[in-house]
Coordinates of C-alpha atoms and ligand atoms in Angstrom, one line a residue:
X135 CA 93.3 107.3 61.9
X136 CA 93.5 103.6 63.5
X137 CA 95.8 102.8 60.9
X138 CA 98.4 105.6 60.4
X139 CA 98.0 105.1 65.0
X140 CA 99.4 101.6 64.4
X141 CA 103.0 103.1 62.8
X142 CA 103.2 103.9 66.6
X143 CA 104.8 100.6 68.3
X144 CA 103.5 98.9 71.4
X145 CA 104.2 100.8 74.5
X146 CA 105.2 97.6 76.6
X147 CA 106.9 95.3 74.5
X148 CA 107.6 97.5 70.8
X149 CA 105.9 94.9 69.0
X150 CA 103.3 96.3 66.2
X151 CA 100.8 97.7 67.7
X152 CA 96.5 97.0 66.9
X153 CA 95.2 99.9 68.7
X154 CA 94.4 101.8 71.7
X155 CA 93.6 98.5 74.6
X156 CA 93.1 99.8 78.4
X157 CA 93.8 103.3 77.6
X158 CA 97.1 102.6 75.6
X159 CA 98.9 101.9 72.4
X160 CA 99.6 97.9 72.4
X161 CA 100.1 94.8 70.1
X162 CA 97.5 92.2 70.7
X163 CA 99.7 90.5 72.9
X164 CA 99.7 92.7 75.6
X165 CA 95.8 93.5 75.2
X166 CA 95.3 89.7 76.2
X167 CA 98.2 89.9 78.7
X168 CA 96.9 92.7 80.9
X169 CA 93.4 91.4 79.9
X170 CA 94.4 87.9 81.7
X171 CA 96.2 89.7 84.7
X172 CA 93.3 91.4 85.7
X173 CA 91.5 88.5 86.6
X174 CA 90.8 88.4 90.5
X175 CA 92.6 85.0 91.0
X176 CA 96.2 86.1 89.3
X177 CA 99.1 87.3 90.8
X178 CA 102.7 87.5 89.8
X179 CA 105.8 87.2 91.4
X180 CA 109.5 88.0 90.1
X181 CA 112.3 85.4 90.7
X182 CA 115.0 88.5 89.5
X183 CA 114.8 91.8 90.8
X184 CA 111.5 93.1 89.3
X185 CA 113.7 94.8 86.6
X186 CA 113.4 92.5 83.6
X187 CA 113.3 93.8 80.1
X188 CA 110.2 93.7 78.8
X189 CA 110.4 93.8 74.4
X190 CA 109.3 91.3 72.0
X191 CA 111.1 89.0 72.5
X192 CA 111.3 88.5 76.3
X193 CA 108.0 90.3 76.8
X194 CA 106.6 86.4 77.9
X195 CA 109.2 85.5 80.4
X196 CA 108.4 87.9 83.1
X197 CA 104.7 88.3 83.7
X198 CA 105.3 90.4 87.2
X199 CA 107.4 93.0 85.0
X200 CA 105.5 93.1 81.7
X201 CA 102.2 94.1 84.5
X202 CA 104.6 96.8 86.1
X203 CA 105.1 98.1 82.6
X204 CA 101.6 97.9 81.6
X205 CA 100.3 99.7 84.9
X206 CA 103.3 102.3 84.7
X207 CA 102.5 102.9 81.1
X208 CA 98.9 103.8 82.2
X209 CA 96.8 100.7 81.4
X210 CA 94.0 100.6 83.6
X211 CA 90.8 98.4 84.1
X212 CA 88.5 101.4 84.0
X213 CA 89.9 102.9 80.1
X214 CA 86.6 104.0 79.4
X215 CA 86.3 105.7 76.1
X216 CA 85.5 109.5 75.6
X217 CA 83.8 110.4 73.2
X218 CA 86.0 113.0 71.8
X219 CA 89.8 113.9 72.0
X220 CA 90.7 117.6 73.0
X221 CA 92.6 119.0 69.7
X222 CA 95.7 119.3 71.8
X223 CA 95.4 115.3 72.5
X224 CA 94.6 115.2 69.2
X225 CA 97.4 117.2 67.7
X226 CA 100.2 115.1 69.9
X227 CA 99.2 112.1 68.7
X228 CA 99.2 113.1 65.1
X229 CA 102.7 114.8 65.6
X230 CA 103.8 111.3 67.4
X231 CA 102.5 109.3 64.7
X232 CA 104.2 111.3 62.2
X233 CA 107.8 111.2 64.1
X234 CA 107.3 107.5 63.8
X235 CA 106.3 107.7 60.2
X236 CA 109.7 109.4 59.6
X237 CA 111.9 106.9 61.5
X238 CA 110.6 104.4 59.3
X239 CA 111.4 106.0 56.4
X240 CA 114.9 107.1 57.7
X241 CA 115.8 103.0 59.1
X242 CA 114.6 102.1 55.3
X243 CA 116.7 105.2 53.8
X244 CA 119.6 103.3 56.2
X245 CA 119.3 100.2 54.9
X246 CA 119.5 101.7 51.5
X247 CA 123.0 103.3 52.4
X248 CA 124.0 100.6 54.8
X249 CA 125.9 99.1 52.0
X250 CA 127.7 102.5 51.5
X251 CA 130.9 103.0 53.2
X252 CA 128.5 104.7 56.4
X253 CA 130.8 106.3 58.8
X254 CA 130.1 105.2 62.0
X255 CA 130.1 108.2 63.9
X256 CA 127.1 110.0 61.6
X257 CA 125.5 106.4 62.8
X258 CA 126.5 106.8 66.9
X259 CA 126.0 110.4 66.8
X260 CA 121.9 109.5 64.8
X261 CA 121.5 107.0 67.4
X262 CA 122.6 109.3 70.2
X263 CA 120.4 112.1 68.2
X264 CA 116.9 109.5 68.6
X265 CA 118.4 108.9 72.4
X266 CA 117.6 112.6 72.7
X267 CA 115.0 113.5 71.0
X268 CA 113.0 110.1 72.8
X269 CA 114.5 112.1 76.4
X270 CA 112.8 115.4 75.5
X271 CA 109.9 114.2 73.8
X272 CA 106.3 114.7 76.5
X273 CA 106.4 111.1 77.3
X274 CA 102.8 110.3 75.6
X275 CA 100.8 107.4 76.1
X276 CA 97.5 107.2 74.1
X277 CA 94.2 107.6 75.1
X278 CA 91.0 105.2 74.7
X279 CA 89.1 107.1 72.3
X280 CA 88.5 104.0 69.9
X281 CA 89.3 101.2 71.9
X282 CA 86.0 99.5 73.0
X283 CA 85.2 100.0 76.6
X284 CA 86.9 97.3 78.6
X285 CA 85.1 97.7 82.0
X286 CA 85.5 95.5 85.2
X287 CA 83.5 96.1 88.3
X288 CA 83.5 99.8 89.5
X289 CA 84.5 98.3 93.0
X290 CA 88.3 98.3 92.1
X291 CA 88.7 101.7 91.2
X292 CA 91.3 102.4 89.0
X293 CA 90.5 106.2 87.9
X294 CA 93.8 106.8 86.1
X295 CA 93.9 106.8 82.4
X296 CA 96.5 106.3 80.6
X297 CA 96.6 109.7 78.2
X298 CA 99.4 112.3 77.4
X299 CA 100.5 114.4 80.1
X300 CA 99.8 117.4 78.6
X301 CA 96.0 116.5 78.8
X302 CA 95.4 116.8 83.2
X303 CA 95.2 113.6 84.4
X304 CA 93.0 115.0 87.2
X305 CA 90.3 116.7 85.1
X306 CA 90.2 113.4 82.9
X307 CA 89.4 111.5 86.5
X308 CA 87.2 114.5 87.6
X309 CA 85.0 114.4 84.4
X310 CA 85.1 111.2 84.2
X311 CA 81.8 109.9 85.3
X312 CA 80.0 113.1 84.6
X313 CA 80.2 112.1 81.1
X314 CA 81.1 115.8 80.2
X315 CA 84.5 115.0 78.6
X316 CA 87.3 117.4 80.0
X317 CA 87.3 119.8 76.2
X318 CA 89.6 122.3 78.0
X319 CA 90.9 123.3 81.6
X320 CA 88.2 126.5 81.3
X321 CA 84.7 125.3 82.4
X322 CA 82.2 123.5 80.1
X323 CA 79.0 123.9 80.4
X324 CA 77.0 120.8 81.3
X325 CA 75.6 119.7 78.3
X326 CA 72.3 119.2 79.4
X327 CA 71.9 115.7 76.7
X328 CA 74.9 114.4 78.4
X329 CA 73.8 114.9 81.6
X330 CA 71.1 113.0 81.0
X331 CA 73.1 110.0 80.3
X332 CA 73.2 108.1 83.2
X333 CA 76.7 106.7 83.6
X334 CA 75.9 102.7 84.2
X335 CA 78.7 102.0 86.9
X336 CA 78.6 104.9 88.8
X337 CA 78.5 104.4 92.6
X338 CA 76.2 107.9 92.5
X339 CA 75.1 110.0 89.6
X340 CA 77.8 112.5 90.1
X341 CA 76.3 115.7 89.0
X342 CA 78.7 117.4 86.7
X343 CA 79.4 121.0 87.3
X344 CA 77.1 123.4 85.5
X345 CA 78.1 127.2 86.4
X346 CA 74.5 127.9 84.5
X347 CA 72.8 126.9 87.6
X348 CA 74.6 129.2 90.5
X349 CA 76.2 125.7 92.6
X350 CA 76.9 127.4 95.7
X351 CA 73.2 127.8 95.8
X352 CA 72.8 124.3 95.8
X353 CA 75.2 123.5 98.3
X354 CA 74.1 124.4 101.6
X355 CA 70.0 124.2 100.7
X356 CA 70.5 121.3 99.5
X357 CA 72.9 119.7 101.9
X358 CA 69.9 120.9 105.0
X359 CA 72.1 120.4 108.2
X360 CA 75.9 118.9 108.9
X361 CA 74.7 115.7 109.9
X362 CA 73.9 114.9 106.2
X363 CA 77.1 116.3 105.0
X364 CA 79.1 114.7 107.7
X365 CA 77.1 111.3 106.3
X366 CA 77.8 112.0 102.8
X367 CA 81.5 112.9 103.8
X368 CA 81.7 109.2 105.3
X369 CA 80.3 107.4 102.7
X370 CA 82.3 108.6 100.5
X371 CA 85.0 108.0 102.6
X372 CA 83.8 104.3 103.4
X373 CA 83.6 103.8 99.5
X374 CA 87.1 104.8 98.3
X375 CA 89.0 104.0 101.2
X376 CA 91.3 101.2 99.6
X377 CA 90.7 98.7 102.4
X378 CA 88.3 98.0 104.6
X379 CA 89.2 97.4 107.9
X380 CA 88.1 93.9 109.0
X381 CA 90.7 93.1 105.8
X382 CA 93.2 94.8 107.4
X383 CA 92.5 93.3 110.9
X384 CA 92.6 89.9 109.4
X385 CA 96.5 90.6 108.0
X386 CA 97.7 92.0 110.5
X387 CA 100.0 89.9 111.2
X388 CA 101.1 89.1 107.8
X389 CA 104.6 90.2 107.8
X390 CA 107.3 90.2 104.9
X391 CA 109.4 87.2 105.9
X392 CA 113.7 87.7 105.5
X393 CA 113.8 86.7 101.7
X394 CA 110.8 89.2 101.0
X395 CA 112.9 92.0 102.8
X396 CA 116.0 91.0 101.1
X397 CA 113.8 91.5 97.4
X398 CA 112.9 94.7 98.0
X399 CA 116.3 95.7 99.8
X400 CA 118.2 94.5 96.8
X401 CA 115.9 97.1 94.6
X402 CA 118.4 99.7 93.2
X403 CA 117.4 103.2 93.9
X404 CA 115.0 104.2 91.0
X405 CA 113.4 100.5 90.4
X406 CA 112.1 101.2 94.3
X407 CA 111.5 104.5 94.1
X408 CA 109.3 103.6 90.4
X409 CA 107.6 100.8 92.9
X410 CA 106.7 103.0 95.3
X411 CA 105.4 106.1 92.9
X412 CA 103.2 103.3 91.4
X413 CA 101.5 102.3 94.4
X414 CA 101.3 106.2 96.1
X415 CA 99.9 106.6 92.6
X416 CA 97.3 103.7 93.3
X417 CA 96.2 105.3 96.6
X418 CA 95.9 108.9 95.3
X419 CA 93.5 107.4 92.6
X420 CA 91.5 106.2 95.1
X421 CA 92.2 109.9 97.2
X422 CA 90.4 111.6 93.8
X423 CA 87.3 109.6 94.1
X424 CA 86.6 110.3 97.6
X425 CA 87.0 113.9 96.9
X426 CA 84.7 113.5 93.8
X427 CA 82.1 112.3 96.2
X428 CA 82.0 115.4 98.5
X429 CA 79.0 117.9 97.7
X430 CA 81.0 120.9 98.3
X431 CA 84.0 119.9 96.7
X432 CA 82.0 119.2 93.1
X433 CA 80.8 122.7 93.4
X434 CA 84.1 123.9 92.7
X435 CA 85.5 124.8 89.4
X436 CA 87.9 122.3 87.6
X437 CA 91.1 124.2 88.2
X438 CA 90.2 124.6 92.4
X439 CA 89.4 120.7 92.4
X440 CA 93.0 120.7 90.6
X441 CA 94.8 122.4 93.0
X442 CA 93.4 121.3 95.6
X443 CA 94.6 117.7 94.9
X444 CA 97.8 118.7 93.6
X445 CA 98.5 120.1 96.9
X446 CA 96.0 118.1 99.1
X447 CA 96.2 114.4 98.2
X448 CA 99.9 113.2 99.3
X449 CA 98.6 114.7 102.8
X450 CA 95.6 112.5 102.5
X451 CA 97.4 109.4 101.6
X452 CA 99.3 110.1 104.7
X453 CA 96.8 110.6 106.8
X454 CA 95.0 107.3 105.8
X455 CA 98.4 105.4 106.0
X456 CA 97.5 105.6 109.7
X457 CA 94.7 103.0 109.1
X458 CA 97.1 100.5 107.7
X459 CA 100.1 101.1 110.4
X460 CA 100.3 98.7 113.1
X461 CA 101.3 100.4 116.2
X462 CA 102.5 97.5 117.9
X463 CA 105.4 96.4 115.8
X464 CA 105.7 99.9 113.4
X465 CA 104.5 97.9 110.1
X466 CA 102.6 99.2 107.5
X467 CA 100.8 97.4 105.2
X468 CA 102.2 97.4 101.9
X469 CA 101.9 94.9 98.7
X470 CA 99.6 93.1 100.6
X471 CA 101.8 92.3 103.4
X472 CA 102.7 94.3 106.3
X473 CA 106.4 96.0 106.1
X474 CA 108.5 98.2 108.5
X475 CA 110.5 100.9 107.9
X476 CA 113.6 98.2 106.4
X477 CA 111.5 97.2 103.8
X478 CA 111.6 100.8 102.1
X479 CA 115.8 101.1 102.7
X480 CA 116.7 101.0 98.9
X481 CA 114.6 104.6 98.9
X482 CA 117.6 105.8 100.0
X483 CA 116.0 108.9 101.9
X484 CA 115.8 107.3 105.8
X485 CA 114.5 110.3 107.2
X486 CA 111.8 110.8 104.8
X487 CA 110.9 107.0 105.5
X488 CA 111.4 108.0 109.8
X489 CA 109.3 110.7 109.5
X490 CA 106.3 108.8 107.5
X491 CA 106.1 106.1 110.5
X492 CA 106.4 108.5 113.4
X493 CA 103.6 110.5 111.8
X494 CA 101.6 107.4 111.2
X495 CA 102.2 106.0 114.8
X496 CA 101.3 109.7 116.4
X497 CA 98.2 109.3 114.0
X498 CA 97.3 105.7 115.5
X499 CA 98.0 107.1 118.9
X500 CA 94.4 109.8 118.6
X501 CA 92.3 106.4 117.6
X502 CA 90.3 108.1 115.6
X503 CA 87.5 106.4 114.2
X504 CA 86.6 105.7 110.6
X505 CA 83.6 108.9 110.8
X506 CA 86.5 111.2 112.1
X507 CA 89.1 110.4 109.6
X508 CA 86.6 110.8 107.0
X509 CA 86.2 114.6 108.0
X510 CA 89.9 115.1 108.9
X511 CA 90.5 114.1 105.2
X512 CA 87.9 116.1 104.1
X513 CA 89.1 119.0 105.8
X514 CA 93.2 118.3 104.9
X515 CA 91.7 118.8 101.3
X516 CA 89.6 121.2 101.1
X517 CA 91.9 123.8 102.4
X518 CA 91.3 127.6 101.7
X519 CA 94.8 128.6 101.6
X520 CA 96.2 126.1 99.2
X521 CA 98.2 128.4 96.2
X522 CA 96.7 129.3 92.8
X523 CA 93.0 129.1 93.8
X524 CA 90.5 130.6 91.5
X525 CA 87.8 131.5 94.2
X526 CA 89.3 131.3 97.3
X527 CA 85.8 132.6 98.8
X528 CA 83.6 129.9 98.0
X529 CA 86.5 127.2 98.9
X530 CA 86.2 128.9 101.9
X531 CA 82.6 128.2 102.8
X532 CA 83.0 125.0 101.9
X533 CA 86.3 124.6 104.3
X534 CA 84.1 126.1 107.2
X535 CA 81.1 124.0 106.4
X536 CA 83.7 120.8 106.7
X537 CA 85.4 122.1 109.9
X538 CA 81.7 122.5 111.3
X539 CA 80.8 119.0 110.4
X540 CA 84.5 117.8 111.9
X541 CA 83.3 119.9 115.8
X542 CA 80.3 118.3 115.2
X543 CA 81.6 114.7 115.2
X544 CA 83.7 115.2 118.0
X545 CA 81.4 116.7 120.1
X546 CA 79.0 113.9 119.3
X547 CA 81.9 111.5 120.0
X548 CA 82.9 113.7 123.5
X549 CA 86.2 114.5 121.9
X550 CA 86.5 118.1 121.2
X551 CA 90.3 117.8 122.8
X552 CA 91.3 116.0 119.5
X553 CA 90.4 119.6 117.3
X554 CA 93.7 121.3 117.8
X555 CA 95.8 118.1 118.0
X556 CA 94.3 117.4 114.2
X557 CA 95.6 120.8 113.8
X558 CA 98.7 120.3 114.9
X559 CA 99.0 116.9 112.9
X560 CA 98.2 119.6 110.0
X561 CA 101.1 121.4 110.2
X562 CA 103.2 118.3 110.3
X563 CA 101.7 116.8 106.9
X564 CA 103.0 120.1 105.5
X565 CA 106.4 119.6 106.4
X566 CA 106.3 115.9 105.4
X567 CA 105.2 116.9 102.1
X568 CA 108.1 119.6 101.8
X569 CA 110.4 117.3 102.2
X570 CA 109.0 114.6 100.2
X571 CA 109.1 117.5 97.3
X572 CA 112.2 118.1 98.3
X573 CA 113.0 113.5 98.1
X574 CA 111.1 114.2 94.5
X575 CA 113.6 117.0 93.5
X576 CA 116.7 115.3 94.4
X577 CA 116.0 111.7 92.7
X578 CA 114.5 113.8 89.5
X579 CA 118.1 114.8 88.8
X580 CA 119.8 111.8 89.6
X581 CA 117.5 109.9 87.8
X582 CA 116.0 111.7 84.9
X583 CA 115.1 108.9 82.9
X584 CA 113.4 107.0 85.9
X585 CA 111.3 110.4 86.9
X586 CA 110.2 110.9 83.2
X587 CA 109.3 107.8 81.7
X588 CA 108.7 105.1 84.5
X589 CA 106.9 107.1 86.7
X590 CA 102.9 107.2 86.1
X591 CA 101.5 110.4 84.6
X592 CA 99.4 111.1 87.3
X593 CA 102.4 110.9 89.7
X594 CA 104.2 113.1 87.4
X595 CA 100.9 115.9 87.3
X596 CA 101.1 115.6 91.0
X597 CA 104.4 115.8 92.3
X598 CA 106.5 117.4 89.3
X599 CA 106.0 120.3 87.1
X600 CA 107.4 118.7 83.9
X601 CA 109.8 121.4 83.5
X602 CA 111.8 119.7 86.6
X603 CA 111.9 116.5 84.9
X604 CA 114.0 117.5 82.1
X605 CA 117.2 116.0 82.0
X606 CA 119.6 119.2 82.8
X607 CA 117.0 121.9 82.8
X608 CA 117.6 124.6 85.7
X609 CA 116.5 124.0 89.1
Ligands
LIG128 C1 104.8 106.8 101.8 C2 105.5 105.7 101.1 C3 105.0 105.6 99.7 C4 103.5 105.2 99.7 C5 103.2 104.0 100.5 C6 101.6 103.8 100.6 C7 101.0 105.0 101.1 C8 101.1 103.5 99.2 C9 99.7 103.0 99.2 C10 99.5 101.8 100.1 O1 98.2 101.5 100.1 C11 100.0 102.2 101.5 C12 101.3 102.7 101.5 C13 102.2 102.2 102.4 C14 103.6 102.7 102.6 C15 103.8 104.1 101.9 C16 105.2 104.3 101.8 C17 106.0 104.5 103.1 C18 107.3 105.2 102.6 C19 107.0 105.7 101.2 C20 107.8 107.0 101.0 C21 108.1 107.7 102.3 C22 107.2 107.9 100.1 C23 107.8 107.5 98.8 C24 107.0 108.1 97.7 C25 107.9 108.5 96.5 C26 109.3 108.7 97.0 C27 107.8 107.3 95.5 O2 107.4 109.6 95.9

């Protein structure tokens, strides 16, 4: 299978691929490249405008772009190998392998005719024809089931693979320490022998859901009182927050000088809005972990943790955007620097950008402390009245045992004013997220290509139903 897999050209540069490396189809080159950029002490910078082509032959003179490629193709650190594909992710790769099979034959049947007297427009119109079929083909990127393990530290997490959309990004990230694979969207069964398998790097056995063993059982017997799930909810928090906050302290006031601003101003619209999906991307990865990490949201089935973050985790992001935002001279900290609202202009949607700040500032204005964002993100979450839940009941109990554990911080901490303002701030990341949607829908049409191929696969699972990202298709 490794061999017909290699008719499929690298994903970053088109050279001949070797395999599956970091959770995606790529020459040897690239494997060392993003091998080499992942090494704590690298960074890149580009002197253009962080749009360079990246193929064979230039693939070496931008190392910034060729590791924007590489992350928005779905290389990550953390490509662990499963043991097993699912036949769908099976079956796509076969039928890819097999398109790519037949393009060869047809450039060699070319060549054959190219001596003929070959009309050019049968030539424009095949070209135009591979233009489409490339647009409307599920933009697939592999998966690491042979490529050896290439694991760094857990610390960094980087919980998004790299694997074809079709496949949920989310239940590959959900299942992903369990060490049940994700076979289907309908709920495995804990297989006991893999359960026992204690995965090495995890920062807590995370015990995979098993609807043998009645869960909800589990949950409040075994979580005794709300202190220890308002502890549990923190660590978690603490653990897959992004950045700690003596970091953050420290930068403060590290601020994107005029040249900086000018780079990113000079962005055209979809190259800024592909930069920004990539990082919002980053922190949602970092969004499913802490969610992974809260008792009463493991004890939920697949599909209710799914829509739960599909619905949930922009609001999160948002809510701990606060904990970056300086109130003092509206920055938030952003590519490692702290940026105002004119470093985001080439977005081209202002009031989106407006509304994100004034949110944040009215966040930084409660002061709430680390233990209370931890439970206010816990609660924006695990919300009872997201759509399409499976068992709105049980996420239910879990919601009130989170919005018990919240009164119970804030009474500890005096503050029970702050319970309906957290409300209120609620019903504000619910209209933020319309309209980012709403951002999403208009740049999708304007920029097809952008929205379906640049943009990460998790981004896309979260934000777009693929149908929307078709060039054309009805809105
Ligand atoms: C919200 C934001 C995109 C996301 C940016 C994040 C949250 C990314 C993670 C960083 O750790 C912190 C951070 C800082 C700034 C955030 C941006 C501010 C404005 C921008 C847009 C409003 C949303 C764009 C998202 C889009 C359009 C790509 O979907």
């Amino acid at each position: 299978k490794e061999k017909s897999i290699e008719v499929i050209p690298c994903k970053i540069c088109g050279d001949k691929s070797s395999g599956v490396h970091y959770g995606v189809i790529t020459c040897e080159g690239c494997k060392g490249f993003f091998r080499r950029s992942q090494l704590p002490t690298v960074s890149y910078s580009c002197s253009r405008q962080s749009n360079c082509q990246i193929d064979r032959a230039s693939r070496n003179r931008c190392q910034h772009c060729r590791l924007q490629k590489c992350l928005a193709q779905g290389m990550s650190r953390d490509a662990v190998k499963f043991g097993r594909m699912s036949k769908r992710q099976r079956d796509s790769l076969i039928a890819e392998v097999e398109r790519h099979r037949q393009q060869q034959q047809q450039q060699q049947q070319q060549q054959q005719l190219q001596g003929d007297t070959q009309s050019v427009l049968s030539y424009s119109s095949k070209a135009h024809q591979d233009r489409s079929t490339q647009l409307l083909q599920p933009m697939t990127s592999a998966y690491s089931f042979n490529g050896e393990a290439e694991l760094l530290s857990y610390t960094d997490v980087h919980p998004y693979f790299g694997c074809s959309p079709n496949e949920s990004q989310m239940s590959e990230m959900i299942y992903r320490d369990s060490g049940v694979p994700p076979t289907s969207r309908s709920q495995g069964r804990g297989d006991n022998r893999l359960d026992s398998r204690q995965p090495s790097r995890d920062l807590m056995a995370i015990h995979p859901y098993n609807p043998l063993e009645d869960p909800y059982s589990l949950y409040p017997h075994s979580l005794r009182n709300i202190d220890e799930l308002c502890s549990s909810i923190v660590r978690s928090h603490r653990e897959t927050s992004q950045y700690r906050t003596e970091e953050l302290l420290a930068l403060r006031w590290k601020l994107f000088s005029r040249e900086e601003i000018q780079a990113y101003q000079s962005k055209s619209v979809d190259e800024m809005w592909q930069h920004c999906a990539i990082r919002l991307t980053d922190a949602v990865q970092y969004v499913v972990e802490f969610a992974k990490h809260i008792p009463g949201f493991r004890i939920l089935s697949q599909n209710d943790q799914i829509a739960l973050l599909k619905t949930g985790s922009m609001e999160v992001v948002l809510v701990r955007m606060s904990r970056l935002f300086n109130r003092e001279n509206n920055t938030v900290f952003f590519d490692g620097k702290f940026a105002g609202t004119e470093v985001f202009k080439s977005l081209a949607c202002g009031d989106l950008i407006t509304a994100v700040f004034d949110f944040a500032h009215g966040m930084c204005a409660l002061k709430l402390t680390e233990q209370q964002i931890a439970l206010f993100t816990a609660l924006v979450l695990i919300n009872a009245d997201r759509p399409c839940l499976e068992d709105r009941g049980r996420v239910q109990r879990v919601q009130r045992s989170v919005e018990l554990g919240l009164a119970h911080i804030l009474h500890r901490d005096n503050q029970d004013s702050l319970m309906h303002k957290l409300y209120q701030r609620m019903s504000v990341l619910r209209s933020l997220c319309g309209l980012h949607m709403e951002k999403l829908r208009w740049f999708s049409q304007r920029y097809p290509l952008t929205a379906h191929s640049l943009f990460p696969p998790l981004y896309k699972e979260l934000f777009t139903s693929e149908a929307e990202l078709l060039p054309g298709a009805a809105h």
